[in-house]
mmCIF file of C-alpha atoms in Angstrom:
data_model
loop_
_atom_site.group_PDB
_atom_site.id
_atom_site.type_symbol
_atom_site.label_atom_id
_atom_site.label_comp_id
_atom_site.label_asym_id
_atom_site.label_seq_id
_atom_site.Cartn_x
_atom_site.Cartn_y
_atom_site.Cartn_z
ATOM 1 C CA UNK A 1 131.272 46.877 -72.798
ATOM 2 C CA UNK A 2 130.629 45.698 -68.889
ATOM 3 C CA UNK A 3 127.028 46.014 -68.491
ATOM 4 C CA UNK A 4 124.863 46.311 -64.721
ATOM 5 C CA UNK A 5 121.613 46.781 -63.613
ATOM 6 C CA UNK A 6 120.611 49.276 -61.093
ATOM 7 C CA UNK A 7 117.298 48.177 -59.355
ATOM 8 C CA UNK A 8 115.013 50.355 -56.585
ATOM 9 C CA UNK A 9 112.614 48.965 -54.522
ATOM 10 C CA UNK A 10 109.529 50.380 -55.098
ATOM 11 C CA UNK A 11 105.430 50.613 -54.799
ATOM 12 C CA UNK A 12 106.075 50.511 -51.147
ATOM 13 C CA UNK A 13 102.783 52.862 -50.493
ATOM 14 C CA UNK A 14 99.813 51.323 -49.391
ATOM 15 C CA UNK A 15 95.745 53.004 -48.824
ATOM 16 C CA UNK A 16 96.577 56.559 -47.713
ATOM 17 C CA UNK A 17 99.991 55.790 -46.569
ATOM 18 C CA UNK A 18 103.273 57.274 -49.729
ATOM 19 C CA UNK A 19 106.252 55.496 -49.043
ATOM 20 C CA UNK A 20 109.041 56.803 -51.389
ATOM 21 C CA UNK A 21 108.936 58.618 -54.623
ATOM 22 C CA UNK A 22 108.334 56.337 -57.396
ATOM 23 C CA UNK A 23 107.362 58.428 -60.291
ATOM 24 C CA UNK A 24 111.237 60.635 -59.888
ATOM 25 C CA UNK A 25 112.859 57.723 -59.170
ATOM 26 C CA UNK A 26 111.614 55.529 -62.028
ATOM 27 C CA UNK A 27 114.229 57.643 -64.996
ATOM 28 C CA UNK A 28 117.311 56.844 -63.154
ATOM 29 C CA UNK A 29 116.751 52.889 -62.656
ATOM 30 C CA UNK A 30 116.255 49.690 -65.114
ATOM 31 C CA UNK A 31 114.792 47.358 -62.345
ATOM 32 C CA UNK A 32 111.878 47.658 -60.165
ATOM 33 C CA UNK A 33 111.305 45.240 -57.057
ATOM 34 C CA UNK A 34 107.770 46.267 -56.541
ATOM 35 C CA UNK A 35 106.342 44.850 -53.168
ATOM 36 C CA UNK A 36 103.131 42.237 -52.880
ATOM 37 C CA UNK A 37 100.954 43.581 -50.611
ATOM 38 C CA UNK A 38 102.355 41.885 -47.341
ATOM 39 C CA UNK A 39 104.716 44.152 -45.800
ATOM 40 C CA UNK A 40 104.024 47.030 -48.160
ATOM 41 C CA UNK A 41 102.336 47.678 -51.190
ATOM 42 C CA UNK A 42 98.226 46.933 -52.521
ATOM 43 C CA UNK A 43 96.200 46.145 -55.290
ATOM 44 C CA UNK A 44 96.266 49.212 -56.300
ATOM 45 C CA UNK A 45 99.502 50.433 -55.777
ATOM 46 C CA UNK A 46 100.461 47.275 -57.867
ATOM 47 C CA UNK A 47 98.603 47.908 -61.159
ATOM 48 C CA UNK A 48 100.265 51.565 -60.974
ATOM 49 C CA UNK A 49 103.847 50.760 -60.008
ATOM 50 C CA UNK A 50 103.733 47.845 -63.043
ATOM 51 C CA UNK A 51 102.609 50.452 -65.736
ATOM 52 C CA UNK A 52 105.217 53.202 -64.537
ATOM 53 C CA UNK A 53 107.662 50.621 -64.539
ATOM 54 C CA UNK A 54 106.400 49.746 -68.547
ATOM 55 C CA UNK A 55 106.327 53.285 -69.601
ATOM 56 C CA UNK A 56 109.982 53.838 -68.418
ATOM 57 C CA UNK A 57 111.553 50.499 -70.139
ATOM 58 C CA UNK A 58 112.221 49.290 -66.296
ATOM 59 C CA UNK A 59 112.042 45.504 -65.916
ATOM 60 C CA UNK A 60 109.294 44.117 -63.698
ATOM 61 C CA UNK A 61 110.183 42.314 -60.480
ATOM 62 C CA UNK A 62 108.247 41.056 -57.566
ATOM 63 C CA UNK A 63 109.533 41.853 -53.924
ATOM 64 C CA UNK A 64 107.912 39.384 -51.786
ATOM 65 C CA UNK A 65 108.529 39.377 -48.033
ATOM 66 C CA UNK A 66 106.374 38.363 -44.646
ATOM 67 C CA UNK A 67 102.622 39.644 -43.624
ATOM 68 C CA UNK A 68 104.391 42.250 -41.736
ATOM 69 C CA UNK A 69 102.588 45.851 -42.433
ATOM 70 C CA UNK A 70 103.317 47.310 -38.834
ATOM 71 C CA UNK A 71 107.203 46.093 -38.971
ATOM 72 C CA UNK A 72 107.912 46.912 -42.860
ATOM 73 C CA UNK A 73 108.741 42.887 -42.819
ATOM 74 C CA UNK A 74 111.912 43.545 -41.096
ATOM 75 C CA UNK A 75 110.830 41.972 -38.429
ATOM 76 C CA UNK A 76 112.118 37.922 -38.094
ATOM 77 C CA UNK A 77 108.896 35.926 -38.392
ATOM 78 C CA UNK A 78 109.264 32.542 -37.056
ATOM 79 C CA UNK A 79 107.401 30.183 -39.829
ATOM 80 C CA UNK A 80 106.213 26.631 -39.879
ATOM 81 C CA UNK A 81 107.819 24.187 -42.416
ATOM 82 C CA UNK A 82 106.821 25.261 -46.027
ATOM 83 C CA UNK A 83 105.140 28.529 -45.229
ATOM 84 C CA UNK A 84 107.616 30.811 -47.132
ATOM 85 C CA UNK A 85 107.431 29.041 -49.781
ATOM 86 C CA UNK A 86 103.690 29.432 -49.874
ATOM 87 C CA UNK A 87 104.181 32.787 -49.173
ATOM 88 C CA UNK A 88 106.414 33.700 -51.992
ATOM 89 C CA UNK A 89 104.399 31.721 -54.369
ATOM 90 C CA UNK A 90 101.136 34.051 -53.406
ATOM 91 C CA UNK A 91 103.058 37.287 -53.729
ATOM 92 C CA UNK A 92 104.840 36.166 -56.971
ATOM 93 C CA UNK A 93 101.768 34.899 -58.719
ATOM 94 C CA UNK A 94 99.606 38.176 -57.741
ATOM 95 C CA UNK A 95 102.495 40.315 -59.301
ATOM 96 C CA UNK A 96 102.952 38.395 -62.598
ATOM 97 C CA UNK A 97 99.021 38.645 -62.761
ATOM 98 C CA UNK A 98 99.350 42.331 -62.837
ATOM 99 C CA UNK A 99 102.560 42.270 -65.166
ATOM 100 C CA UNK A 100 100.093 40.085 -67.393
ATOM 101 C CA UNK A 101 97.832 42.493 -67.893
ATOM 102 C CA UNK A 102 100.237 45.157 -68.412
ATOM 103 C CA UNK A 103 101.521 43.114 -71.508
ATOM 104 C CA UNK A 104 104.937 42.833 -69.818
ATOM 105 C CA UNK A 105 106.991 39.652 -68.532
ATOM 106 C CA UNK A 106 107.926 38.951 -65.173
ATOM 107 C CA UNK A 107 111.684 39.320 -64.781
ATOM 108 C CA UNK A 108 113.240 38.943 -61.026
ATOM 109 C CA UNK A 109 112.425 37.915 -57.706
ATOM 110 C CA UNK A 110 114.061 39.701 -54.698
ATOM 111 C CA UNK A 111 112.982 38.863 -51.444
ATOM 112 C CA UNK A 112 112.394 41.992 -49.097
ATOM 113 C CA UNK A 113 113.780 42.534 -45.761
ATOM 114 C CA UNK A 114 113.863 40.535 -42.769
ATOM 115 C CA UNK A 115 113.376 37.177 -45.476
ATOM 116 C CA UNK A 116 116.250 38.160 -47.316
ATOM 117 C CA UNK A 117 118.916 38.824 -44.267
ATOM 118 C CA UNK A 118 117.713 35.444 -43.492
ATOM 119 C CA UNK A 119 117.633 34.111 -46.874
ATOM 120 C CA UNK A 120 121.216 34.754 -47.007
ATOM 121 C CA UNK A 121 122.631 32.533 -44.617
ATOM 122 C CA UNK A 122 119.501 30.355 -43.259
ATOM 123 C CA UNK A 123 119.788 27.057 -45.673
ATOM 124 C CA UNK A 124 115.963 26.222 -44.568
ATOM 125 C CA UNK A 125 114.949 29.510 -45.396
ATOM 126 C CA UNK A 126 116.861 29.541 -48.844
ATOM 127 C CA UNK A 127 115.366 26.516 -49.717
ATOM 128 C CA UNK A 128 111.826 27.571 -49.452
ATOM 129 C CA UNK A 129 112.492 30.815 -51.205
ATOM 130 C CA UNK A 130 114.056 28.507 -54.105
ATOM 131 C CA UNK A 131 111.621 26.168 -54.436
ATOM 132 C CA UNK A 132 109.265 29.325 -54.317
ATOM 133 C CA UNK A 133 110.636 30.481 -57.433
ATOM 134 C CA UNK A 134 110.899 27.405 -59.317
ATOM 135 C CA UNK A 135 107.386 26.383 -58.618
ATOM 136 C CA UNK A 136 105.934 29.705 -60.496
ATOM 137 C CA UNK A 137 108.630 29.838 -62.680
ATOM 138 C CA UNK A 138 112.376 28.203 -63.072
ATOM 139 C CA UNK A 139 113.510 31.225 -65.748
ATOM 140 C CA UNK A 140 112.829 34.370 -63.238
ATOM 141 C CA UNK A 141 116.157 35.711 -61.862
ATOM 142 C CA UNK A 142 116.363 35.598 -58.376
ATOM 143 C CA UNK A 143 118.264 38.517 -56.584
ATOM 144 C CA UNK A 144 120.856 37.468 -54.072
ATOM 145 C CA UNK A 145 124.154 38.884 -51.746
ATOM 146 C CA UNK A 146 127.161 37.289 -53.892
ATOM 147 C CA UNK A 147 128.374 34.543 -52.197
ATOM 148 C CA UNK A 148 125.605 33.918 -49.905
ATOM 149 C CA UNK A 149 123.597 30.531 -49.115
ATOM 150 C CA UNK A 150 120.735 31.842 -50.506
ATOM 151 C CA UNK A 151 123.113 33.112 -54.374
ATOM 152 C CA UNK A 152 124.692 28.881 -53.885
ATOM 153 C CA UNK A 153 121.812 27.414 -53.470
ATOM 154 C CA UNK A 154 120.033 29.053 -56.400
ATOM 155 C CA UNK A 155 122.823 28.577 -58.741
ATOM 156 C CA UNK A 156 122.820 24.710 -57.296
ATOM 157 C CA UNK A 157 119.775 24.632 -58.454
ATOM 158 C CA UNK A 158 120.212 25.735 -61.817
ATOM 159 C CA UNK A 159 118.264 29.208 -61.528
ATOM 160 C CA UNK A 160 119.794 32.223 -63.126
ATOM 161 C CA UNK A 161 121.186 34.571 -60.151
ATOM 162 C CA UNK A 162 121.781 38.214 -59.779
ATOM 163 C CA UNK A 163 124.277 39.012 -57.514
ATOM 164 C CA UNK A 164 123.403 42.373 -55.575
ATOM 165 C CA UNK A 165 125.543 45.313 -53.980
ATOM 166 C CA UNK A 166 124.100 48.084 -51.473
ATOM 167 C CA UNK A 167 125.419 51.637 -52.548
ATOM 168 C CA UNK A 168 123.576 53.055 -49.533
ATOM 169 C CA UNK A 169 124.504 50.355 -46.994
ATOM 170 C CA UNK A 170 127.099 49.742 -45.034
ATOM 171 C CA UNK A 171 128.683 46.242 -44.441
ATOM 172 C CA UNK A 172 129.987 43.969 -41.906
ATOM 173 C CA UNK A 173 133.372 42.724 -41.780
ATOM 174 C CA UNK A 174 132.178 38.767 -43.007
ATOM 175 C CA UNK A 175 130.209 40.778 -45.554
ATOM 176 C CA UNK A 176 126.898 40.907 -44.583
ATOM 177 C CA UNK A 177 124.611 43.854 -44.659
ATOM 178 C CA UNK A 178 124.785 45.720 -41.158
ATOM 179 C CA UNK A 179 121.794 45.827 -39.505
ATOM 180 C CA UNK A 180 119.541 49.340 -39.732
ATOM 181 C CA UNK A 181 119.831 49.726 -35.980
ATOM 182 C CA UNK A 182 123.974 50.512 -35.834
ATOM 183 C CA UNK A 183 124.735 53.635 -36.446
ATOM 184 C CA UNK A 184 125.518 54.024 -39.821
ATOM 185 C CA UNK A 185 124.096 51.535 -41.348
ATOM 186 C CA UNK A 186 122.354 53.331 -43.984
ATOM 187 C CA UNK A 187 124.354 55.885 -45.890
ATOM 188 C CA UNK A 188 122.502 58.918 -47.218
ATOM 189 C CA UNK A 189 125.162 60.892 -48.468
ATOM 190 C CA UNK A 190 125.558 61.621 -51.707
ATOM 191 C CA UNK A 191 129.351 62.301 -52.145
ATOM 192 C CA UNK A 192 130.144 59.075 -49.820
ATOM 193 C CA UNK A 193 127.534 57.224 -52.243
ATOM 194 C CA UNK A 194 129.232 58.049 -55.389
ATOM 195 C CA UNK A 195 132.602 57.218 -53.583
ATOM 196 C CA UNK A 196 131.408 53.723 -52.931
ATOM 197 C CA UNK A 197 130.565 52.719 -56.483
ATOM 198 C CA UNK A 198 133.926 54.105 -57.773
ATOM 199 C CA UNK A 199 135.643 51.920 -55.431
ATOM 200 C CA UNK A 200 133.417 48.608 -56.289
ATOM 201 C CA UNK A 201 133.936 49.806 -59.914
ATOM 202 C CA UNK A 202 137.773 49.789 -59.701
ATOM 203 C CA UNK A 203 138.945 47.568 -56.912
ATOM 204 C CA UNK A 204 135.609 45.306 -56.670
ATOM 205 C CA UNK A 205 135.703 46.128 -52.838
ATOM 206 C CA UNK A 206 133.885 48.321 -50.310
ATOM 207 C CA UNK A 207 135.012 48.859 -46.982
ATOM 208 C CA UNK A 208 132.835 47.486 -43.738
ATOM 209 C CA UNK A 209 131.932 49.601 -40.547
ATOM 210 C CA UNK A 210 135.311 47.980 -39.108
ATOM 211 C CA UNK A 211 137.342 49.468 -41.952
ATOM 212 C CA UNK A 212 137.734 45.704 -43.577
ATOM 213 C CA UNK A 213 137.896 45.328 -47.322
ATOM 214 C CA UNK A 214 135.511 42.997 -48.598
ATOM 215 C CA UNK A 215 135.440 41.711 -52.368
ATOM 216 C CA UNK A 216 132.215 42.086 -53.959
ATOM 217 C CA UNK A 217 131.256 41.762 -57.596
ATOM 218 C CA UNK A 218 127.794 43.028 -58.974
ATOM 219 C CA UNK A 219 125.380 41.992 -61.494
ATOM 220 C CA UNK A 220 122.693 45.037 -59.826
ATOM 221 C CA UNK A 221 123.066 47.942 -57.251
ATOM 222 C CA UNK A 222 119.969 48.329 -55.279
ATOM 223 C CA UNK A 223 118.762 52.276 -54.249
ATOM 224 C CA UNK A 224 116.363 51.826 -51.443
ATOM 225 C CA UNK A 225 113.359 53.775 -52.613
ATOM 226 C CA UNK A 226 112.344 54.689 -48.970
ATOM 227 C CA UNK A 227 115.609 56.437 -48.304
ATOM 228 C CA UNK A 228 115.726 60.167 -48.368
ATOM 229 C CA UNK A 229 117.296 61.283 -50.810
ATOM 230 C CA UNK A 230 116.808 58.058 -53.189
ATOM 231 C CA UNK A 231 116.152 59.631 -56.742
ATOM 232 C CA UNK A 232 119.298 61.795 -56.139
ATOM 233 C CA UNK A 233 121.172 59.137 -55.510
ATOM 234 C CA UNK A 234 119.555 56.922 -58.112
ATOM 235 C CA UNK A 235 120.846 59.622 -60.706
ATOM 236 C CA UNK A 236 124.774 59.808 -58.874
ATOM 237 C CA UNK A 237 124.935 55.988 -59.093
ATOM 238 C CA UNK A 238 123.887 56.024 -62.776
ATOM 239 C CA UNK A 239 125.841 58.966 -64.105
ATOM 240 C CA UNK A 240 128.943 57.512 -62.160
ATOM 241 C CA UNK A 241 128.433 53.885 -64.406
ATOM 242 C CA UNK A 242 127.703 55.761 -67.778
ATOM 243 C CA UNK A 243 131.258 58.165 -67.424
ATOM 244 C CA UNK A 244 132.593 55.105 -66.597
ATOM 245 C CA UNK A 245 131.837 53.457 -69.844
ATOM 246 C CA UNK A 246 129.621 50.431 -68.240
ATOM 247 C CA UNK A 247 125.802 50.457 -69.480
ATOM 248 C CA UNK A 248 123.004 50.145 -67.900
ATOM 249 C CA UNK A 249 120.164 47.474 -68.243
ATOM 250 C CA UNK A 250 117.782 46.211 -66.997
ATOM 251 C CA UNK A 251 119.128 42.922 -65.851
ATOM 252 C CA UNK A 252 117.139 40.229 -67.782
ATOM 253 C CA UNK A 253 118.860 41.264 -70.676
ATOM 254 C CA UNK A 254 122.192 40.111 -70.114
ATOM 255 C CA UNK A 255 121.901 37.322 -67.533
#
């Protein structure tokens, strides 16, 4: 049986600020990318997002990205030589401390935002988010767009990779994600959601904005948990994949 992981981003709220719906979304995924406290997330918001994430069976990930509260760290940051790597090694540590005292183990890295666009085709930038990971530790997964510098690099490098596909985004024609400011770019429909994964289930393709195929495979499908709509679709994704036949995992437990 083909198995996948379906991963949300989450713990995206911050002091009085509730960004997305973590406690309805939680049932319908197996992986949580729960943010650092740079461009979203606090100390707080941490702790709770980690023990949801336990209670539900959902694997634990960190989703570092720049100090970018007023931008969401979508915004390009312009760095010196080795400060992502710092970066990613702060963010990474602080949310394996909290996974620690939860009693669970750390099991991805994804990079949020702006640092993963870049991640994905910047070989500086890759680099520091590699080394990032290998300095806390060389066994986390690190979550990557197949076939990107960033998913080479890694694999180079001998970490294990997770190669990811956006449901609820729409591509470019050489395969990257679009950017949020085309029209388009992020897909909230539900029916043209569920459409999408039958296609990459069947034909291992999604179309671009252009109308170009491009060949994808998937180890995780990521449900942006600041979307509208997110848990619904959360649930479409996962109840297409089960009627299917293809389980779902969290994905430390079959790469």
């Amino acid at each position: 049986m083909r198995t996948i992981d379906i991963n949300c981003d989450m713990g995206e709220s911050f002091g009085s600020f509730t960004i997305g719906s973590d406690e309805t979304i939680i049932a319908a995924v197996s992986s949580a990318n729960i943010a650092c406290g740079f461009h979203a997330g606090d100390p707080l918001v941490m702790d709770r997002t980690v023990r949801l994430a336990k209670e539900n069976g959902v694997g634990v990930g960190a989703h570092p990205g720049f100090p970018d509260l007023m931008g969401f760290g979508r915004r390009k940051i312009q760095t010196f030589p080795g400060e992502i790597t710092r970066y990613l090694i702060y963010q990474i540590g602080a949310l394996a401390a909290f996974a620690t005292a939860h009693g669970v183990n750390l099991q991805h890295v994804k990079p949020h935002g702006a640092l993963y666009n870049m991640a994905a085709a910047d070989e500086a930038v890759a680099r520091e988010v590699v080394e990032a990971v290998r300095a806390v530790n060389g066994n986390l997964i690190l979550v990557c767009q197949p076939g990107s510098v960033l998913a080479h690099m890694a694999e180079k490098e001998g970490l294990r990779v997770a190669r990811e596909v956006f449901p609820d985004r729409a591509y470019l024609a050489d395969g990257r994600l679009a950017p949020r400011n085309l029209p388009g770019a992020v897909i909230h429909d539900p029916q043209a959601v569920r459409d999408r994964v039958v296609r990459l289930l069947e034909e291992r393709v999604l179309f671009s904005l252009d109308g170009e195929k491009i060949p994808l495979e998937a180890d995780t499908l990521c449900v942006h948990g600041d979307t509208p709509g997110a848990a619904e679709l959360a649930r479409i994704i996962r109840k297409e994949l089960e009627e299917a036949g293809i389980a779902v995992e969290p994905m430390g437990r079959f790469l």
